[in-house]
PDB file of C-alpha atoms (C1' of nucleotides) in Angstrom:
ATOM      1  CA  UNK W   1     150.047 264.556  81.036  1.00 78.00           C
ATOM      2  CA  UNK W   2     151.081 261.120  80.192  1.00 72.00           C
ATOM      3  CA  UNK W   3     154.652 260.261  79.357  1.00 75.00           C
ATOM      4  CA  UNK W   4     155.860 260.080  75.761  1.00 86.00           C
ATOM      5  CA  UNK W   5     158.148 258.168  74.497  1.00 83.00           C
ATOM      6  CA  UNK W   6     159.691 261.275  72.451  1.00 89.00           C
ATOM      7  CA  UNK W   7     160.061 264.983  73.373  1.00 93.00           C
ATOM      8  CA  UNK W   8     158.062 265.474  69.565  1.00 94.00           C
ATOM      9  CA  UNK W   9     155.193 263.296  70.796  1.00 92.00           C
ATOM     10  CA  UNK W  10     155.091 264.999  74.473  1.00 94.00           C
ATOM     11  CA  UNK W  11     155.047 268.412  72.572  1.00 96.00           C
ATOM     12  CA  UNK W  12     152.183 267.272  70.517  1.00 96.00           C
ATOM     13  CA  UNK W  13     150.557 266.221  73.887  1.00 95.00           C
ATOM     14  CA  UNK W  14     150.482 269.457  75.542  1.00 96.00           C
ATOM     15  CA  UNK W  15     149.170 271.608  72.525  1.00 96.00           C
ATOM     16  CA  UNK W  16     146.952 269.101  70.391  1.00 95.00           C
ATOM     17  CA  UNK W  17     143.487 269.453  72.238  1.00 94.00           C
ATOM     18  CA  UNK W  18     140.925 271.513  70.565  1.00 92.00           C
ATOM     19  CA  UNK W  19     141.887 274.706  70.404  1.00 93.00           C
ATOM     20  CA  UNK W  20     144.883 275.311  72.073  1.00 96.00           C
ATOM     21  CA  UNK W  21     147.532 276.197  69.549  1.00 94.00           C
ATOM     22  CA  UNK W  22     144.683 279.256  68.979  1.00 94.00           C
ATOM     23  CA  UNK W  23     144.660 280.129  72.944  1.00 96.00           C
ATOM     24  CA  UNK W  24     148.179 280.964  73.359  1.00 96.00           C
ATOM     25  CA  UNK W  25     148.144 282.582  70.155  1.00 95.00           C
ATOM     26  CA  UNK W  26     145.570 285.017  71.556  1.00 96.00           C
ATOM     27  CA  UNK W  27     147.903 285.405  74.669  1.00 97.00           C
ATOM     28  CA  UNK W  28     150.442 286.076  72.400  1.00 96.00           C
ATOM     29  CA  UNK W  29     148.764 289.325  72.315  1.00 96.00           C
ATOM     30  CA  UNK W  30     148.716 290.357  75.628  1.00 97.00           C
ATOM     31  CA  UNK W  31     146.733 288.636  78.726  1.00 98.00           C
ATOM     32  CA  UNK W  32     143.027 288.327  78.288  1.00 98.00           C
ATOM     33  CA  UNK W  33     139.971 287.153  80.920  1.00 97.00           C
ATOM     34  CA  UNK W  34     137.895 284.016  80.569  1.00 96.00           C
ATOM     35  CA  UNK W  35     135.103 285.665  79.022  1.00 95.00           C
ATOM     36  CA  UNK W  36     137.413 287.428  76.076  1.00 96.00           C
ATOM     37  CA  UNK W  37     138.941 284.226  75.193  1.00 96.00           C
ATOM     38  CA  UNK W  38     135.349 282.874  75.108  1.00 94.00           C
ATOM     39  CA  UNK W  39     134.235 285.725  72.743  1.00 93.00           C
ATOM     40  CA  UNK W  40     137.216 285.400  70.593  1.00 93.00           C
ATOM     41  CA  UNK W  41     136.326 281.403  69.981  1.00 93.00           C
ATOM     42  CA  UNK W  42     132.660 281.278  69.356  1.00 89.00           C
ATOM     43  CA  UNK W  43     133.163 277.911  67.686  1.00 89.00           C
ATOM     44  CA  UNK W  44     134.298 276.376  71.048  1.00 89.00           C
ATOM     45  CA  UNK W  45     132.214 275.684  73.818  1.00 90.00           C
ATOM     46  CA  UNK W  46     132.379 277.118  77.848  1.00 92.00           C
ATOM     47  CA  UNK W  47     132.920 273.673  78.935  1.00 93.00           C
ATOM     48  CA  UNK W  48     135.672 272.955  76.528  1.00 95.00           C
ATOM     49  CA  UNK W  49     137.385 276.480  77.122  1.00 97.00           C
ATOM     50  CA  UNK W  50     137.873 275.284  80.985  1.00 97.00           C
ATOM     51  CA  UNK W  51     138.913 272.168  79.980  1.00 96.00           C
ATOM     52  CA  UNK W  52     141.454 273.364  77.613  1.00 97.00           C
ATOM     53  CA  UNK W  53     142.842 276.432  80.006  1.00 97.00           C
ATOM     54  CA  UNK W  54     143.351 273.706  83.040  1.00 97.00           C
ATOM     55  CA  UNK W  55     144.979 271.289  81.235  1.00 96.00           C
ATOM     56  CA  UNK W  56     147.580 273.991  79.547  1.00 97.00           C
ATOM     57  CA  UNK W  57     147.528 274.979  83.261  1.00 97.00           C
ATOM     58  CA  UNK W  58     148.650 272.022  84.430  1.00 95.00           C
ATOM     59  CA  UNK W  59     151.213 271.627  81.579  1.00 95.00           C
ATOM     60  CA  UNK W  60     153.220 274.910  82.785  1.00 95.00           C
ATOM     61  CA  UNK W  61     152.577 276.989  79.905  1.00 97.00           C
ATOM     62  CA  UNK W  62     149.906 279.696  80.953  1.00 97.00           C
ATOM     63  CA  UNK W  63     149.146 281.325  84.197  1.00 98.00           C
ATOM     64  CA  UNK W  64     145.959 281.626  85.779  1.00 98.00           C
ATOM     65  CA  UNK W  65     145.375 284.837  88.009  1.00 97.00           C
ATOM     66  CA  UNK W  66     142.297 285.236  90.033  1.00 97.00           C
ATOM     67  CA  UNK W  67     141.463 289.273  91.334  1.00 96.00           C
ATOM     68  CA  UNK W  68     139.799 289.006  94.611  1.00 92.00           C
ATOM     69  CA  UNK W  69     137.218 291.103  93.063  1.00 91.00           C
ATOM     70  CA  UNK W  70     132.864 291.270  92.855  1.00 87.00           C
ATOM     71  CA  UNK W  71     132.466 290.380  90.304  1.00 90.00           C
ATOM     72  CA  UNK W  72     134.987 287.844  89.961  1.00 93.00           C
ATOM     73  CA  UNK W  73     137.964 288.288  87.623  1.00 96.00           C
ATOM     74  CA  UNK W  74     140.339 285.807  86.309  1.00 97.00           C
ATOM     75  CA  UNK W  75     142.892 286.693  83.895  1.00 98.00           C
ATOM     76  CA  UNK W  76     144.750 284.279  81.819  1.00 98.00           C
ATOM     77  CA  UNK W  77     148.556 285.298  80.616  1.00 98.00           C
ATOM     78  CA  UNK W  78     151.780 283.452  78.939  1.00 98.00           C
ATOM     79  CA  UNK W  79     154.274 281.605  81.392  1.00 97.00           C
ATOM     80  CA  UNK W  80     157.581 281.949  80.461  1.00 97.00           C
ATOM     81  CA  UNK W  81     157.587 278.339  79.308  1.00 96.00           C
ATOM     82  CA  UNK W  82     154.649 279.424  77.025  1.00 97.00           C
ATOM     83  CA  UNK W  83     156.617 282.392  76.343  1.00 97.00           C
ATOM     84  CA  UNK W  84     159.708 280.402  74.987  1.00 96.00           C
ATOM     85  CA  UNK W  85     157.939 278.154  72.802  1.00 95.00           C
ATOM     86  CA  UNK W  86     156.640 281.041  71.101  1.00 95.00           C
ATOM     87  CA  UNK W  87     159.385 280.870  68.004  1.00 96.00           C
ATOM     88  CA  UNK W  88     157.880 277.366  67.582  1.00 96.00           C
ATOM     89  CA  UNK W  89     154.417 278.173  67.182  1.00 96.00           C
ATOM     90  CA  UNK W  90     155.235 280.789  64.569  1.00 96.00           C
ATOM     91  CA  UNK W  91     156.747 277.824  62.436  1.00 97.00           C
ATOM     92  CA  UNK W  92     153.638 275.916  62.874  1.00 97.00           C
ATOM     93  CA  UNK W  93     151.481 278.860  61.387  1.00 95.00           C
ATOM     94  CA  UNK W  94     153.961 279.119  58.787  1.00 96.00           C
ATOM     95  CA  UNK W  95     153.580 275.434  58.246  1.00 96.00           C
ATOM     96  CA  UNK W  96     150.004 275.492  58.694  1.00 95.00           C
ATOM     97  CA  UNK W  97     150.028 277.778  56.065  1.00 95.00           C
ATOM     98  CA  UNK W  98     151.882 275.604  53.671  1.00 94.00           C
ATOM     99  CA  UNK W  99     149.453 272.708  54.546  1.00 94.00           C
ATOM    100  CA  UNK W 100     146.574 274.370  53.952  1.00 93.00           C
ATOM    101  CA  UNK W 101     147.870 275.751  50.194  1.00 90.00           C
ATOM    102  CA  UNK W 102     148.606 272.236  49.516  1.00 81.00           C
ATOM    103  CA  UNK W 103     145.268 270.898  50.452  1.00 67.00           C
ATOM    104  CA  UNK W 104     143.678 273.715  48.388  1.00 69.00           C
ATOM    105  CA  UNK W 105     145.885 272.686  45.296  1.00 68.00           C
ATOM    106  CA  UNK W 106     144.815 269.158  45.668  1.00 62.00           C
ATOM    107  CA  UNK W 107     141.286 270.894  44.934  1.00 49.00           C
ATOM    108  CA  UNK W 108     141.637 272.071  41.843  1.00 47.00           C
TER     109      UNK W 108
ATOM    110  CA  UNK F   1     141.452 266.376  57.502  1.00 78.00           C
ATOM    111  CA  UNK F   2     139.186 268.725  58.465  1.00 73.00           C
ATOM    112  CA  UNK F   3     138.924 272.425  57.751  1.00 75.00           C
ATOM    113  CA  UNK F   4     140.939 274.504  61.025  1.00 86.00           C
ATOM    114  CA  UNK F   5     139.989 277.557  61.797  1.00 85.00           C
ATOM    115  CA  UNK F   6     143.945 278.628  62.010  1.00 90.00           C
ATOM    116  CA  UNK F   7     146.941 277.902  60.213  1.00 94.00           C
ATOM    117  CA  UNK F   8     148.472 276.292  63.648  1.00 94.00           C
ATOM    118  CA  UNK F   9     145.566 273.882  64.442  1.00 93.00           C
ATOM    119  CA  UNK F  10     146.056 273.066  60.691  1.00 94.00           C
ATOM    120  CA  UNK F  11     149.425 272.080  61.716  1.00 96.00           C
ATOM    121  CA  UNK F  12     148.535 270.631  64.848  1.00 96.00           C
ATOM    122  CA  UNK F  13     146.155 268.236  63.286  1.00 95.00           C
ATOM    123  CA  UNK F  14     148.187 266.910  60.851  1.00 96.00           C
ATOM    124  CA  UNK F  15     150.539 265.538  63.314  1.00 96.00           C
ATOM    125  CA  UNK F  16     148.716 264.914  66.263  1.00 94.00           C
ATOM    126  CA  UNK F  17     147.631 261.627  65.793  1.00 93.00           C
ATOM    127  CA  UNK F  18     149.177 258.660  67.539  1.00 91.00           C
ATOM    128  CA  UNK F  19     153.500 258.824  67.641  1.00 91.00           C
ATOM    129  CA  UNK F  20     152.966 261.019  63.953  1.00 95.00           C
ATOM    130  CA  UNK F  21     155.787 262.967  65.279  1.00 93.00           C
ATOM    131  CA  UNK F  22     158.117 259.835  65.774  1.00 93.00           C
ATOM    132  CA  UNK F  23     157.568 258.551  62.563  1.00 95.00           C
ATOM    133  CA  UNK F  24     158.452 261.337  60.522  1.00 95.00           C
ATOM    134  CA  UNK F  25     161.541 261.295  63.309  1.00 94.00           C
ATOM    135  CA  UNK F  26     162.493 258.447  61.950  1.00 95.00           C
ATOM    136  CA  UNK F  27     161.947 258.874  58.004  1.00 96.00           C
ATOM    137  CA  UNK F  28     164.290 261.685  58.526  1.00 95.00           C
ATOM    138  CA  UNK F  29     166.938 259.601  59.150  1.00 95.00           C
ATOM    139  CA  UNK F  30     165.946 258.131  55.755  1.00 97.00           C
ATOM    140  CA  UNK F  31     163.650 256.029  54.272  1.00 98.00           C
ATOM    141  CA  UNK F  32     162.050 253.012  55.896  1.00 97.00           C
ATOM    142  CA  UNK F  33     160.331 250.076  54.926  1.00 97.00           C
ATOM    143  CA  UNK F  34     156.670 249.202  56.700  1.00 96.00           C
ATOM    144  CA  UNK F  35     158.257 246.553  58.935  1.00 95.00           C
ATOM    145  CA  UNK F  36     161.703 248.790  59.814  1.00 96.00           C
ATOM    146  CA  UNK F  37     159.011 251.252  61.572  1.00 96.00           C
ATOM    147  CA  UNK F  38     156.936 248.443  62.920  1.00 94.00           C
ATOM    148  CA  UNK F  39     160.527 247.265  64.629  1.00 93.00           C
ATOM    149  CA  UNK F  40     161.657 250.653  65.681  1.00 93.00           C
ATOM    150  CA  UNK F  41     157.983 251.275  67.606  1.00 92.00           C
ATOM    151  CA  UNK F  42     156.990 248.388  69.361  1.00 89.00           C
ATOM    152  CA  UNK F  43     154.861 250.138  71.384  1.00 88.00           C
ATOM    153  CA  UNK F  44     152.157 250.688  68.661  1.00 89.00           C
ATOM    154  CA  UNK F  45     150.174 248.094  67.254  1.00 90.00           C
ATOM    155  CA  UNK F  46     150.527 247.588  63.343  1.00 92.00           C
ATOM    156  CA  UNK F  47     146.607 248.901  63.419  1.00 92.00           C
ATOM    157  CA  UNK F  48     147.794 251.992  63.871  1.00 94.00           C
ATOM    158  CA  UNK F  49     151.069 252.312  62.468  1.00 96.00           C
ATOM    159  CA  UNK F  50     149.166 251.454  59.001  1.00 96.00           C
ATOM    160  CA  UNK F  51     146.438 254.176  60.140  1.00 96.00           C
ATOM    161  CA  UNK F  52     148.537 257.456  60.881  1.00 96.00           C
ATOM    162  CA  UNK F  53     151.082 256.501  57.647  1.00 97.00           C
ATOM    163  CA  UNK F  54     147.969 256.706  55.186  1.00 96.00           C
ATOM    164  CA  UNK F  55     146.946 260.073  57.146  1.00 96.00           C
ATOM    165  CA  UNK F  56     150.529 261.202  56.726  1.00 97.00           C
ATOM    166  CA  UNK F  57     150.528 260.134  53.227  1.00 96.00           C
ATOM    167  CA  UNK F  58     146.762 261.789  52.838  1.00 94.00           C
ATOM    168  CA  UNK F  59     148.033 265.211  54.102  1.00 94.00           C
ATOM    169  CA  UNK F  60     150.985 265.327  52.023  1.00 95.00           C
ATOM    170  CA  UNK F  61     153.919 264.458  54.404  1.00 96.00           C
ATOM    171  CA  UNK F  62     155.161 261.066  53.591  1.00 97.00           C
ATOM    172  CA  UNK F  63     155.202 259.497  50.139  1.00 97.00           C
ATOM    173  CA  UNK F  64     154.844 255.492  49.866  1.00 97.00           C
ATOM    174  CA  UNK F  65     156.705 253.585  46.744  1.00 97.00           C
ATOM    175  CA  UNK F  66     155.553 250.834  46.321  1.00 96.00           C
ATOM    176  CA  UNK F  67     158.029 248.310  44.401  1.00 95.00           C
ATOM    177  CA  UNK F  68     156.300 245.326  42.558  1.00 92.00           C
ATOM    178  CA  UNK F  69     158.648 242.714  43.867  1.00 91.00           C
ATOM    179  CA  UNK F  70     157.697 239.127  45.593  1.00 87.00           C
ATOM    180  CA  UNK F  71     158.010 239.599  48.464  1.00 89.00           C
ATOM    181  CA  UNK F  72     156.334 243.181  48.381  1.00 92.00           C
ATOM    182  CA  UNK F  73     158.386 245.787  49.473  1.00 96.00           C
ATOM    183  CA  UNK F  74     156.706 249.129  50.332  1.00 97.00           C
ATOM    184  CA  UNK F  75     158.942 252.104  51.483  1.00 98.00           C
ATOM    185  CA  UNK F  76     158.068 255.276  52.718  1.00 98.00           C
ATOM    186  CA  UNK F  77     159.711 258.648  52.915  1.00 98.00           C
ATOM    187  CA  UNK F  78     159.232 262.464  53.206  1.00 98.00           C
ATOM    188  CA  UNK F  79     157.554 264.636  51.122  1.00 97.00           C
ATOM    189  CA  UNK F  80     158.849 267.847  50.027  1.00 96.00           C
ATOM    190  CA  UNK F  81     156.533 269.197  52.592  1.00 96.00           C
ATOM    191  CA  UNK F  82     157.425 267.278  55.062  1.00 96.00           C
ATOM    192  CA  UNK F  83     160.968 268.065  54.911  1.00 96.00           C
ATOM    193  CA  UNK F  84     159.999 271.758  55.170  1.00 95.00           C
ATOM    194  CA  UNK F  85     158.366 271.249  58.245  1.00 95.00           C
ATOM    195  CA  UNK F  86     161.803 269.851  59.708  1.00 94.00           C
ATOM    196  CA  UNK F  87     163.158 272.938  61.165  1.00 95.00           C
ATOM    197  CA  UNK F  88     159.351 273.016  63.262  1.00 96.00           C
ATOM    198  CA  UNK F  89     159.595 269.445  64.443  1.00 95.00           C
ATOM    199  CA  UNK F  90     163.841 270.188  65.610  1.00 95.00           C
ATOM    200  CA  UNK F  91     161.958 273.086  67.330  1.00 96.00           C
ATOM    201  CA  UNK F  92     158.902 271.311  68.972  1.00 96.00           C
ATOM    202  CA  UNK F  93     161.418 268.520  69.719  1.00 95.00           C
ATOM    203  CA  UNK F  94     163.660 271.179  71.986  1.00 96.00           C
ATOM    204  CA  UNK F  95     160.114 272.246  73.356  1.00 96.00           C
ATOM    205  CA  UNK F  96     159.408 268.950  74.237  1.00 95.00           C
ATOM    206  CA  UNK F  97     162.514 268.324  75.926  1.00 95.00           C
ATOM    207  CA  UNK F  98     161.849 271.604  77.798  1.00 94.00           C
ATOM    208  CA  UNK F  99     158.485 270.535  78.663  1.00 94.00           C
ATOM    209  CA  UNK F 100     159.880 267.648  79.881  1.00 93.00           C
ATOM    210  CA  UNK F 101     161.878 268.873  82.290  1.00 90.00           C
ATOM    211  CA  UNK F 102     159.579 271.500  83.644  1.00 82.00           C
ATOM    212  CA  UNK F 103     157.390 268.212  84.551  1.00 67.00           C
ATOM    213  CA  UNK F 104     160.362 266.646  86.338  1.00 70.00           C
ATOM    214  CA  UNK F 105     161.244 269.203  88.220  1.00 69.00           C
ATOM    215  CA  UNK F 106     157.507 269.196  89.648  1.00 63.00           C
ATOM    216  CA  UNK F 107     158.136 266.232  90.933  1.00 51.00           C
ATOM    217  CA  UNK F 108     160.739 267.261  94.004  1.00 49.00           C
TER     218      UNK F 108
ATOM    219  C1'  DC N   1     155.983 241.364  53.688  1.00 79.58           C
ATOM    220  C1'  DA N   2     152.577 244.619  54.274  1.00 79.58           C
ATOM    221  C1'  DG N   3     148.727 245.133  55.277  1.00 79.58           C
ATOM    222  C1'  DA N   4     143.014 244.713  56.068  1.00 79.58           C
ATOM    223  C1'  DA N   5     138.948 243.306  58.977  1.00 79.58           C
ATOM    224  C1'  DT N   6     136.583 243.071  63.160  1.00 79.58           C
ATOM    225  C1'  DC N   7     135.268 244.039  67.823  1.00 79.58           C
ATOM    226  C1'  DC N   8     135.698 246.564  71.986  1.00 79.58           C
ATOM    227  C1'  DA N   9     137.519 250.082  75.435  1.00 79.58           C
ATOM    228  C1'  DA N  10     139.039 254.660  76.274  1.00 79.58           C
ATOM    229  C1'  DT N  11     139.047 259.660  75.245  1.00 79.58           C
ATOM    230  C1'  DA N  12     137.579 263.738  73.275  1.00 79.58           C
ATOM    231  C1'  DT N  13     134.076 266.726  72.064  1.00 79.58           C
ATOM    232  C1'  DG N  14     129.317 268.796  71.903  1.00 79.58           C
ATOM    233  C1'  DA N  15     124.822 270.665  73.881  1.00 79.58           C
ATOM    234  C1'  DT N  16     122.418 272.324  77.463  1.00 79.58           C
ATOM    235  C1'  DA N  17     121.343 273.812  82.004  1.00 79.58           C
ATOM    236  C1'  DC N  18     122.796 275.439  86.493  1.00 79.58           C
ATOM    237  C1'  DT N  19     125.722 278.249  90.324  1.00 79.58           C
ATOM    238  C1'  DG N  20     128.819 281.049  93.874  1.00 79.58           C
TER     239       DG N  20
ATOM    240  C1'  DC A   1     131.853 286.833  85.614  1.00 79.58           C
ATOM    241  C1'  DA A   2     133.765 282.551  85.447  1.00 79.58           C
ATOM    242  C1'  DG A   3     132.936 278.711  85.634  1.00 79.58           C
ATOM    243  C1'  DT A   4     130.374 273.251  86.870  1.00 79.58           C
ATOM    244  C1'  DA A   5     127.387 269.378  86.108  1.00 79.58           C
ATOM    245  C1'  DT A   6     125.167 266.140  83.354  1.00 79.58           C
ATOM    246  C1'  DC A   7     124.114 263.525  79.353  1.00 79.58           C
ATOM    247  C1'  DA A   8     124.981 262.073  74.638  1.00 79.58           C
ATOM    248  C1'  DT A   9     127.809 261.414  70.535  1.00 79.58           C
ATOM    249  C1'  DA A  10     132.081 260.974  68.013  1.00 79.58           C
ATOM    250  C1'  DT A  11     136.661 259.930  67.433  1.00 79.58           C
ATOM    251  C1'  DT A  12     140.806 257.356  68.760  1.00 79.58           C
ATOM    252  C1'  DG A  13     143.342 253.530  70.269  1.00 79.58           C
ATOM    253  C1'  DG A  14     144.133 248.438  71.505  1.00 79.58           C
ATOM    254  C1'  DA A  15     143.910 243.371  70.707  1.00 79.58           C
ATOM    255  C1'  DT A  16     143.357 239.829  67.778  1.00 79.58           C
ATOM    256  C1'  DT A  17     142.714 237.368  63.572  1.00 79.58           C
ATOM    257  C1'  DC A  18     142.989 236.879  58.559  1.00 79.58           C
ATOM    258  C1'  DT A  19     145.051 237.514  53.574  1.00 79.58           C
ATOM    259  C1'  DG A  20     147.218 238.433  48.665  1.00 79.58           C
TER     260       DG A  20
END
DNA sequence: CAGAATCCAATATGATACTG
DNA sequence: CAGTATCATATTGGATTCTG
């Protein structure tokens, strides 16, 4: 990940690509295989789903175990980096929340 | 913005674009004028600094006055709902700081 | 002062097909 | 099962110039 010139903006960095925020909330709930994740985000595609899992790889805040297993299994799980940032995440739903009531007011 | 499919890629969206996260940073130290943030970024061009304050401003986290003086004087501030979010950003600005170092120390 | 307009390069994302 | 590879489109960001 590139440098930032603020901690804000580096956060932003490792958690703004498509999806992501709505990966780790889904190993929130407990560790869950490639294919569940998939199935759980039919609006994303396989090729983005890597993408996304390496790169929050990369960034330190999931875990990627492979079972030396036929077939193959590869479970995906919370570091504890991912785990501590947890608290945060909750105040972005909340504030997602409040976001998305706004935008709905602006509706009517 | 677009429709998310969860309350923290709402979030996530709205402040994702280009140093989003500084500038509200730095209208929470109080209000600014266009040029004040133009001087305290110098690493974005005024392209985009005039870009992400009208998304801010679209999604309802910044407010622009606009005085009808000669020279024009434009200043911007937070929203109510963009000094909600300020607990989040303190948090995602510890996470960041976190983040940062777990990427430093990856480097020995 | 506070921007808008234009043009171009760089990323991000999507769709589909293929593999150890 | 858990991905890759390839091609195409879309969105974002940078540089520069112009204006009420």
């Amino acid at each position: 990940m590139k440098k930032s010139y603020c901690p804000i903006d580096t956060f932003i960095n490792s958690i703004k690509g498509k999806r992501k925020g709505t990966i780790i909330l889904h190993l929130w709930q407990g560790d869950k295989r490639y294919n569940e994740l998939v199935k759980l985000m039919p609006d994303i595609s396989e090729r983005m789903m890597t993408k996304q899992l390496k790169e929050l790889e990369a960034d330190g805040l999931i875990h990627r175990t492979v079972f030396p297993e036929v077939p193959p299994r590869v479970e995906y799980s919370l570091t504890e980096l991912g785990r501590d940032i947890r608290p945060v995440l909750k105040g972005m739903y909340k504030g997602g929340l409040l976001l998305e009531s706004t935008i709905d007011a602006e509706k009517n």
